[in-house]
Amino acid sequence: MSIDFKDRVAIVTGAGGGLGREYALELARRGAKVVVNDLGGSRDGTGHSDAALQVVEEIREAGGTAMSNGGSVTEFAQMEEMVAKAKEEWGGVHVLINNAGILRDKSFAKMTMDDWKIVVDVHLNGSANVTKAVWETMREQAYGRILMTASSTGLFGNFGQANYGAAKLGLAGFTKTLYLEGAKYNIKVNTLAPVAATRMTEDIMPEAMFKMLGPENVVPAALYLVSEDAPTNAIVGAGAGGYHSAFVTMNTPVILDQDDRTVEGFAAHWDEISKTEPMTIPNSGAEQSGAIMTAMQKKMAG
Ligand code: NAI
């Protein structure tokens, strides 16, 4: 089975280097017309360069079609303009990979609120800006594939990355509502948690590990998740040739007797309330309250 993106228009944010560049190159190789967005800043988000333009040249030299965009994902008006230009030139936008990102790592004790805000602004608000800019177009076309970039930090935590982790889990949460709202319009939304050797991780990982983590290993997961037959509402981890899914799960609700519905009663049942088996994977928030009602009925039935 070969997967192509012929006649598809794709936007990849932060595609001037690292993972985004790999996604853009492979999308173009597979026939997509690609908007390569990148403001070309340094790892902490300061400065500008023509990184996006260089990737566009690479794509064109290889016979592909691409345009560059040097706007910042933090500026909604710039993202609207980017989408308008892609539509004017190529007639639509079918794929969006929200990938742009920066770091301001510090323990929470040392983190300023400016460090917090700028990281949340680029990752979470930035992804919302671009998604909002394409959303109506995707609804009208009855076709859209959107990928959010989360991180192991967002899903599981990492010392020194409170700002980044909050933004990244926010993106997984964004996916979980957007997939419901997009379903009727054939818009599929997924979350990727990559691990790759890029400038973002060059001084964080041991050298031997860094060598195994070429960003090209993440491309298969990213492109599958924005392809025609993509799943929706998936959270996928990818790095160094290893791939997995991650889930937000819940255990079976424990229904306390009326007399036990006290702080002490809750404490007395904590082991049961916090046990990790069996687990279910709700597909929407309503399924959480549904599970409580089901457990309640079961208890009442004896
Ligand atoms: P990178 O630093 O090479 O790429 C990020 C790109 O985003 C840069 O080219 C940068 O100029 C661009 N960018 C930053 N702010 C922007 C803005 N406001 N508007 C437009 N572009 C902007 O880093 P890498 O590793 O390729 O990261 C890509 C994504 O993957 C990020 O969202 C990152 O948080 C995420 N990620 C990466 C991991 C890794 O192991 N490399 C692990 C987990 C998540």
mmCIF file of C-alpha atoms in Angstrom, residues 1-301:
data_model
loop_
_atom_site.group_PDB
_atom_site.id
_atom_site.type_symbol
_atom_site.label_atom_id
_atom_site.label_comp_id
_atom_site.label_asym_id
_atom_site.label_seq_id
_atom_site.Cartn_x
_atom_site.Cartn_y
_atom_site.Cartn_z
ATOM 1 C CA MET A 1 0.000 0.000 0.000
ATOM 2 C CA SER A 2 1.500 3.306 -0.976
ATOM 3 C CA ILE A 3 0.373 6.485 0.725
ATOM 4 C CA ASP A 4 0.467 9.678 -1.292
ATOM 5 C CA PHE A 5 -0.511 13.310 -0.824
ATOM 6 C CA LYS A 6 -1.126 14.136 -4.477
ATOM 7 C CA ASP A 7 -3.313 17.254 -4.890
ATOM 8 C CA ARG A 8 -3.183 17.885 -1.147
ATOM 9 C CA VAL A 9 -2.066 21.213 0.283
ATOM 10 C CA ALA A 10 -0.156 20.913 3.539
ATOM 11 C CA ILE A 11 1.034 23.474 6.073
ATOM 12 C CA VAL A 12 3.882 22.517 8.388
ATOM 13 C CA THR A 13 4.744 25.071 11.071
ATOM 14 C CA GLY A 14 8.292 25.361 12.344
ATOM 15 C CA ALA A 15 9.492 23.509 9.242
ATOM 16 C CA GLY A 16 12.742 25.427 8.755
ATOM 17 C CA GLY A 17 14.695 22.737 10.621
ATOM 18 C CA GLY A 18 14.472 19.652 12.823
ATOM 19 C CA LEU A 19 11.356 17.496 12.617
ATOM 20 C CA GLY A 20 9.249 19.991 10.674
ATOM 21 C CA ARG A 21 11.765 20.092 7.836
ATOM 22 C CA GLU A 22 11.662 16.280 7.569
ATOM 23 C CA TYR A 23 7.843 16.285 7.449
ATOM 24 C CA ALA A 24 7.816 19.016 4.780
ATOM 25 C CA LEU A 25 10.378 17.243 2.579
ATOM 26 C CA GLU A 26 8.546 13.903 2.742
ATOM 27 C CA LEU A 27 5.103 15.439 2.183
ATOM 28 C CA ALA A 28 6.482 17.160 -0.917
ATOM 29 C CA ARG A 29 8.152 13.933 -2.120
ATOM 30 C CA ARG A 30 4.753 12.291 -1.863
ATOM 31 C CA GLY A 31 3.058 14.936 -3.990
ATOM 32 C CA ALA A 32 1.780 17.534 -1.525
ATOM 33 C CA LYS A 33 2.086 21.242 -2.160
ATOM 34 C CA VAL A 34 3.713 22.428 1.034
ATOM 35 C CA VAL A 35 3.680 25.695 2.937
ATOM 36 C CA VAL A 36 6.929 25.744 4.888
ATOM 37 C CA ASN A 37 6.340 28.036 7.846
ATOM 38 C CA ASP A 38 9.131 29.122 10.165
ATOM 39 C CA LEU A 39 10.070 32.420 11.676
ATOM 40 C CA GLY A 40 13.616 31.099 11.918
ATOM 41 C CA GLY A 41 14.315 31.979 15.523
ATOM 42 C CA SER A 42 16.788 30.432 17.947
ATOM 43 C CA ARG A 43 15.813 27.650 20.335
ATOM 44 C CA ASP A 44 14.424 30.095 22.894
ATOM 45 C CA GLY A 45 12.318 31.815 20.246
ATOM 46 C CA THR A 46 14.395 34.965 19.739
ATOM 47 C CA GLY A 47 15.740 36.210 16.377
ATOM 48 C CA HIS A 48 14.832 35.533 12.734
ATOM 49 C CA SER A 49 16.384 33.785 9.716
ATOM 50 C CA ASP A 50 15.389 32.528 6.265
ATOM 51 C CA ALA A 51 15.290 28.866 7.364
ATOM 52 C CA ALA A 52 11.888 28.310 5.712
ATOM 53 C CA LEU A 53 13.162 29.620 2.385
ATOM 54 C CA GLN A 54 16.053 27.170 2.397
ATOM 55 C CA VAL A 55 13.703 24.214 2.874
ATOM 56 C CA VAL A 56 11.502 25.499 0.045
ATOM 57 C CA GLU A 57 14.582 25.617 -2.211
ATOM 58 C CA GLU A 58 15.446 22.026 -1.255
ATOM 59 C CA ILE A 59 11.912 20.909 -2.114
ATOM 60 C CA ARG A 60 11.956 22.743 -5.449
ATOM 61 C CA GLU A 61 15.368 21.343 -6.369
ATOM 62 C CA ALA A 62 13.957 17.858 -5.795
ATOM 63 C CA GLY A 63 11.075 18.661 -8.167
ATOM 64 C CA GLY A 64 8.455 19.418 -5.521
ATOM 65 C CA THR A 65 6.111 22.354 -4.950
ATOM 66 C CA ALA A 66 6.404 24.607 -1.934
ATOM 67 C CA MET A 67 6.076 28.162 -0.680
ATOM 68 C CA SER A 68 7.712 29.694 2.349
ATOM 69 C CA ASN A 69 6.086 31.640 5.131
ATOM 70 C CA GLY A 70 8.087 33.534 7.717
ATOM 71 C CA GLY A 71 5.174 34.386 10.007
ATOM 72 C CA SER A 72 4.970 33.576 13.696
ATOM 73 C CA VAL A 73 2.373 31.081 14.899
ATOM 74 C CA THR A 74 1.763 33.447 17.810
ATOM 75 C CA GLU A 75 0.255 36.032 15.427
ATOM 76 C CA PHE A 76 -3.253 35.036 14.346
ATOM 77 C CA ALA A 77 -3.430 37.666 11.582
ATOM 78 C CA GLN A 78 -0.183 36.336 10.059
ATOM 79 C CA MET A 79 -1.542 32.777 10.138
ATOM 80 C CA GLU A 80 -4.789 33.895 8.468
ATOM 81 C CA GLU A 81 -2.725 35.574 5.786
ATOM 82 C CA MET A 82 -0.649 32.397 5.313
ATOM 83 C CA VAL A 83 -3.777 30.287 4.850
ATOM 84 C CA ALA A 84 -5.338 32.838 2.481
ATOM 85 C CA LYS A 85 -2.201 32.781 0.337
ATOM 86 C CA ALA A 86 -2.131 28.961 0.185
ATOM 87 C CA LYS A 87 -5.802 28.913 -0.825
ATOM 88 C CA GLU A 88 -5.312 31.609 -3.433
ATOM 89 C CA GLU A 89 -2.343 29.772 -4.948
ATOM 90 C CA TRP A 90 -3.460 26.139 -4.554
ATOM 91 C CA GLY A 91 -7.187 26.212 -3.795
ATOM 92 C CA GLY A 92 -7.410 24.787 -0.271
ATOM 93 C CA VAL A 93 -5.603 23.438 2.791
ATOM 94 C CA HIS A 94 -5.962 19.744 3.575
ATOM 95 C CA VAL A 95 -3.202 18.978 6.053
ATOM 96 C CA LEU A 96 -1.882 20.960 9.008
ATOM 97 C CA ILE A 97 1.033 19.827 11.138
ATOM 98 C CA ASN A 98 1.362 22.067 14.198
ATOM 99 C CA ASN A 99 5.036 21.569 14.944
ATOM 100 C CA ALA A 100 6.617 24.956 15.761
ATOM 101 C CA GLY A 101 8.093 25.133 19.208
ATOM 102 C CA ILE A 102 10.583 26.711 21.590
ATOM 103 C CA LEU A 103 12.038 25.935 25.003
ATOM 104 C CA ARG A 104 12.593 28.014 28.149
ATOM 105 C CA ASP A 105 13.637 25.225 30.528
ATOM 106 C CA LYS A 106 13.998 26.036 34.225
ATOM 107 C CA SER A 107 12.727 24.491 37.430
ATOM 108 C CA PHE A 108 9.382 26.036 38.346
ATOM 109 C CA ALA A 109 11.049 27.777 41.301
ATOM 110 C CA LYS A 110 13.330 29.681 38.908
ATOM 111 C CA MET A 111 10.852 30.141 36.059
ATOM 112 C CA THR A 112 9.504 33.645 35.484
ATOM 113 C CA MET A 113 5.931 34.119 34.363
ATOM 114 C CA ASP A 114 7.358 35.487 31.093
ATOM 115 C CA ASP A 115 9.084 32.089 30.551
ATOM 116 C CA TRP A 116 5.736 30.433 31.247
ATOM 117 C CA LYS A 117 3.704 32.685 28.967
ATOM 118 C CA ILE A 118 5.945 32.634 25.919
ATOM 119 C CA VAL A 119 6.171 28.823 25.866
ATOM 120 C CA VAL A 120 2.402 28.433 26.270
ATOM 121 C CA ASP A 121 1.913 31.118 23.630
ATOM 122 C CA VAL A 122 4.058 29.423 20.977
ATOM 123 C CA HIS A 123 2.955 25.812 21.533
ATOM 124 C CA LEU A 124 -0.647 25.989 22.718
ATOM 125 C CA ASN A 125 -1.944 29.357 21.503
ATOM 126 C CA GLY A 126 0.210 29.082 18.370
ATOM 127 C CA SER A 127 -1.352 25.729 17.432
ATOM 128 C CA ALA A 128 -4.812 27.156 18.145
ATOM 129 C CA ASN A 129 -4.080 30.179 15.904
ATOM 130 C CA VAL A 130 -3.105 28.076 12.900
ATOM 131 C CA THR A 131 -5.865 25.546 13.494
ATOM 132 C CA LYS A 132 -8.455 28.327 13.732
ATOM 133 C CA ALA A 133 -7.095 29.829 10.517
ATOM 134 C CA VAL A 134 -7.674 26.542 8.597
ATOM 135 C CA TRP A 135 -10.746 25.222 10.440
ATOM 136 C CA GLU A 136 -13.503 26.846 8.352
ATOM 137 C CA THR A 137 -11.747 25.882 5.120
ATOM 138 C CA MET A 138 -11.491 22.258 6.245
ATOM 139 C CA ARG A 139 -15.156 22.202 7.255
ATOM 140 C CA GLU A 140 -16.207 23.664 3.886
ATOM 141 C CA GLN A 141 -14.060 21.159 1.977
ATOM 142 C CA ALA A 142 -15.274 18.302 4.188
ATOM 143 C CA TYR A 143 -11.657 17.234 4.468
ATOM 144 C CA GLY A 144 -8.965 17.987 7.005
ATOM 145 C CA ARG A 145 -6.084 16.240 8.718
ATOM 146 C CA ILE A 146 -4.525 18.003 11.713
ATOM 147 C CA LEU A 147 -1.614 16.868 13.845
ATOM 148 C CA MET A 148 -0.736 18.424 17.195
ATOM 149 C CA THR A 149 2.779 17.984 18.537
ATOM 150 C CA ALA A 150 2.787 17.038 22.196
ATOM 151 C CA SER A 151 5.721 15.552 24.061
ATOM 152 C CA SER A 152 6.600 12.942 26.657
ATOM 153 C CA THR A 153 6.903 15.921 29.008
ATOM 154 C CA GLY A 154 3.269 16.803 28.459
ATOM 155 C CA LEU A 155 2.042 13.240 28.762
ATOM 156 C CA PHE A 156 4.256 12.072 31.614
ATOM 157 C CA GLY A 157 6.271 15.030 33.021
ATOM 158 C CA ASN A 158 9.920 16.093 33.011
ATOM 159 C CA PHE A 159 11.911 18.073 35.565
ATOM 160 C CA GLY A 160 12.510 21.676 34.452
ATOM 161 C CA GLN A 161 9.745 21.833 31.840
ATOM 162 C CA ALA A 162 6.576 22.885 33.691
ATOM 163 C CA ASN A 163 5.688 25.548 31.098
ATOM 164 C CA TYR A 164 6.356 23.228 28.168
ATOM 165 C CA GLY A 165 4.581 20.256 29.783
ATOM 166 C CA ALA A 166 1.449 22.285 30.514
ATOM 167 C CA ALA A 167 1.310 23.521 26.911
ATOM 168 C CA LYS A 168 1.964 20.057 25.485
ATOM 169 C CA LEU A 169 -0.714 18.253 27.474
ATOM 170 C CA GLY A 170 -2.996 21.155 26.567
ATOM 171 C CA LEU A 171 -2.479 20.187 22.939
ATOM 172 C CA ALA A 172 -3.517 16.576 23.619
ATOM 173 C CA GLY A 173 -6.628 17.987 25.294
ATOM 174 C CA PHE A 174 -7.231 20.284 22.318
ATOM 175 C CA THR A 175 -7.153 17.195 20.055
ATOM 176 C CA LYS A 176 -9.716 15.398 22.196
ATOM 177 C CA THR A 177 -12.425 18.011 21.664
ATOM 178 C CA LEU A 178 -11.461 19.013 18.141
ATOM 179 C CA TYR A 179 -11.746 15.431 16.864
ATOM 180 C CA LEU A 180 -15.357 15.342 18.123
ATOM 181 C CA GLU A 181 -16.230 18.679 16.508
ATOM 182 C CA GLY A 182 -14.474 17.778 13.248
ATOM 183 C CA ALA A 183 -15.875 14.247 12.815
ATOM 184 C CA LYS A 184 -18.966 15.364 10.881
ATOM 185 C CA TYR A 185 -16.749 17.223 8.393
ATOM 186 C CA ASN A 186 -14.232 14.438 7.783
ATOM 187 C CA ILE A 187 -11.628 16.287 9.824
ATOM 188 C CA LYS A 188 -9.323 13.943 11.724
ATOM 189 C CA VAL A 189 -7.162 15.198 14.548
ATOM 190 C CA ASN A 190 -4.293 13.361 16.228
ATOM 191 C CA THR A 191 -1.469 14.000 18.671
ATOM 192 C CA LEU A 192 2.172 13.046 18.219
ATOM 193 C CA ALA A 193 4.793 12.786 20.959
ATOM 194 C CA PRO A 194 8.114 12.591 19.075
ATOM 195 C CA VAL A 195 11.610 11.916 20.333
ATOM 196 C CA ALA A 196 14.357 13.071 17.989
ATOM 197 C CA ALA A 197 17.871 14.393 17.737
ATOM 198 C CA THR A 198 17.410 18.064 16.885
ATOM 199 C CA ARG A 199 18.781 21.325 18.217
ATOM 200 C CA MET A 200 15.980 21.163 20.777
ATOM 201 C CA THR A 201 17.456 18.046 22.366
ATOM 202 C CA GLU A 202 21.178 18.267 21.475
ATOM 203 C CA ASP A 203 22.342 19.172 24.980
ATOM 204 C CA ILE A 204 19.690 17.168 26.837
ATOM 205 C CA MET A 205 20.388 13.624 25.592
ATOM 206 C CA PRO A 206 23.454 11.405 26.010
ATOM 207 C CA GLU A 207 25.505 11.290 22.760
ATOM 208 C CA ALA A 208 24.915 7.571 22.078
ATOM 209 C CA MET A 209 21.156 8.058 22.361
ATOM 210 C CA PHE A 210 21.251 11.228 20.229
ATOM 211 C CA LYS A 211 22.853 9.252 17.359
ATOM 212 C CA MET A 212 19.991 6.730 17.289
ATOM 213 C CA LEU A 213 17.321 9.393 17.199
ATOM 214 C CA GLY A 214 17.466 10.755 13.644
ATOM 215 C CA PRO A 215 14.301 12.845 13.066
ATOM 216 C CA GLU A 216 13.561 10.857 9.882
ATOM 217 C CA ASN A 217 12.404 8.031 12.180
ATOM 218 C CA VAL A 218 9.433 10.132 13.298
ATOM 219 C CA VAL A 219 8.247 10.839 9.734
ATOM 220 C CA PRO A 220 6.334 7.544 9.194
ATOM 221 C CA ALA A 221 4.125 8.191 12.234
ATOM 222 C CA ALA A 222 3.568 11.878 11.479
ATOM 223 C CA LEU A 223 2.642 11.322 7.839
ATOM 224 C CA TYR A 224 0.381 8.363 8.538
ATOM 225 C CA LEU A 225 -1.485 10.468 11.108
ATOM 226 C CA VAL A 226 -2.266 13.133 8.463
ATOM 227 C CA SER A 227 -2.950 10.733 5.589
ATOM 228 C CA GLU A 228 -6.329 10.021 4.016
ATOM 229 C CA ASP A 229 -6.898 6.837 6.035
ATOM 230 C CA ALA A 230 -5.546 8.262 9.290
ATOM 231 C CA PRO A 231 -7.185 7.324 12.564
ATOM 232 C CA THR A 232 -8.580 10.130 14.691
ATOM 233 C CA ASN A 233 -8.085 10.978 18.383
ATOM 234 C CA ALA A 234 -4.883 8.920 18.549
ATOM 235 C CA ILE A 235 -1.892 9.817 20.698
ATOM 236 C CA VAL A 236 1.235 8.308 19.177
ATOM 237 C CA GLY A 237 4.809 8.261 20.424
ATOM 238 C CA ALA A 238 7.656 7.900 17.903
ATOM 239 C CA GLY A 239 11.446 7.928 18.005
ATOM 240 C CA ALA A 240 14.519 5.947 16.923
ATOM 241 C CA GLY A 241 12.357 3.469 15.008
ATOM 242 C CA GLY A 242 10.118 2.706 18.005
ATOM 243 C CA TYR A 243 6.411 3.520 17.874
ATOM 244 C CA HIS A 244 3.625 3.258 20.464
ATOM 245 C CA SER A 245 0.226 4.611 21.406
ATOM 246 C CA ALA A 246 -0.619 6.450 24.606
ATOM 247 C CA PHE A 247 -4.065 6.723 26.141
ATOM 248 C CA VAL A 248 -6.017 8.712 28.688
ATOM 249 C CA THR A 249 -7.711 5.990 30.695
ATOM 250 C CA MET A 250 -9.928 5.615 33.752
ATOM 251 C CA ASN A 251 -10.552 2.735 36.121
ATOM 252 C CA THR A 252 -13.959 1.480 37.214
ATOM 253 C CA PRO A 253 -15.707 3.981 39.509
ATOM 254 C CA VAL A 254 -16.098 2.862 43.120
ATOM 255 C CA ILE A 255 -19.542 3.729 44.463
ATOM 256 C CA LEU A 256 -19.310 4.533 48.144
ATOM 257 C CA ASP A 257 -22.174 3.794 50.532
ATOM 258 C CA GLN A 258 -23.958 6.929 51.754
ATOM 259 C CA ASP A 259 -22.185 6.734 55.158
ATOM 260 C CA ASP A 260 -18.759 6.477 53.480
ATOM 261 C CA ARG A 261 -19.181 9.683 51.434
ATOM 262 C CA THR A 262 -16.925 11.606 53.794
ATOM 263 C CA VAL A 263 -13.269 12.602 53.576
ATOM 264 C CA GLU A 264 -12.427 9.690 55.888
ATOM 265 C CA GLY A 265 -14.559 7.302 53.838
ATOM 266 C CA PHE A 266 -12.797 8.394 50.660
ATOM 267 C CA ALA A 267 -9.407 7.919 52.376
ATOM 268 C CA ALA A 268 -10.400 4.450 53.556
ATOM 269 C CA HIS A 269 -11.212 3.423 49.963
ATOM 270 C CA TRP A 270 -8.205 5.134 48.328
ATOM 271 C CA ASP A 271 -6.464 1.846 47.415
ATOM 272 C CA GLU A 272 -9.550 0.678 45.549
ATOM 273 C CA ILE A 273 -10.212 4.104 43.975
ATOM 274 C CA SER A 274 -6.616 4.351 42.693
ATOM 275 C CA LYS A 275 -6.114 0.808 41.419
ATOM 276 C CA THR A 276 -4.853 0.576 37.854
ATOM 277 C CA GLU A 277 -6.905 -2.406 36.627
ATOM 278 C CA PRO A 278 -9.227 -2.756 34.872
ATOM 279 C CA MET A 279 -8.944 0.358 32.724
ATOM 280 C CA THR A 280 -11.212 1.764 30.027
ATOM 281 C CA ILE A 281 -10.472 4.460 27.448
ATOM 282 C CA PRO A 282 -13.342 6.969 27.250
ATOM 283 C CA ASN A 283 -13.880 8.501 23.814
ATOM 284 C CA SER A 284 -15.440 11.646 25.238
ATOM 285 C CA GLY A 285 -15.974 13.392 28.557
ATOM 286 C CA ALA A 286 -19.574 12.155 28.669
ATOM 287 C CA GLU A 287 -18.290 8.591 28.966
ATOM 288 C CA GLN A 288 -16.775 9.428 32.358
ATOM 289 C CA SER A 289 -20.141 10.353 33.887
ATOM 290 C CA GLY A 290 -21.688 7.435 31.974
ATOM 291 C CA ALA A 291 -19.251 5.047 33.678
ATOM 292 C CA ILE A 292 -20.193 6.448 37.101
ATOM 293 C CA MET A 293 -23.892 5.968 36.345
ATOM 294 C CA THR A 294 -23.303 2.415 35.121
ATOM 295 C CA ALA A 295 -21.368 1.532 38.286
ATOM 296 C CA MET A 296 -24.122 3.121 40.381
ATOM 297 C CA GLN A 297 -26.845 1.071 38.647
ATOM 298 C CA LYS A 298 -24.779 -2.087 39.078
ATOM 299 C CA LYS A 299 -24.442 -1.443 42.799
ATOM 300 C CA MET A 300 -28.155 -0.674 43.167
ATOM 301 C CA ALA A 301 -29.046 -3.870 41.349
#
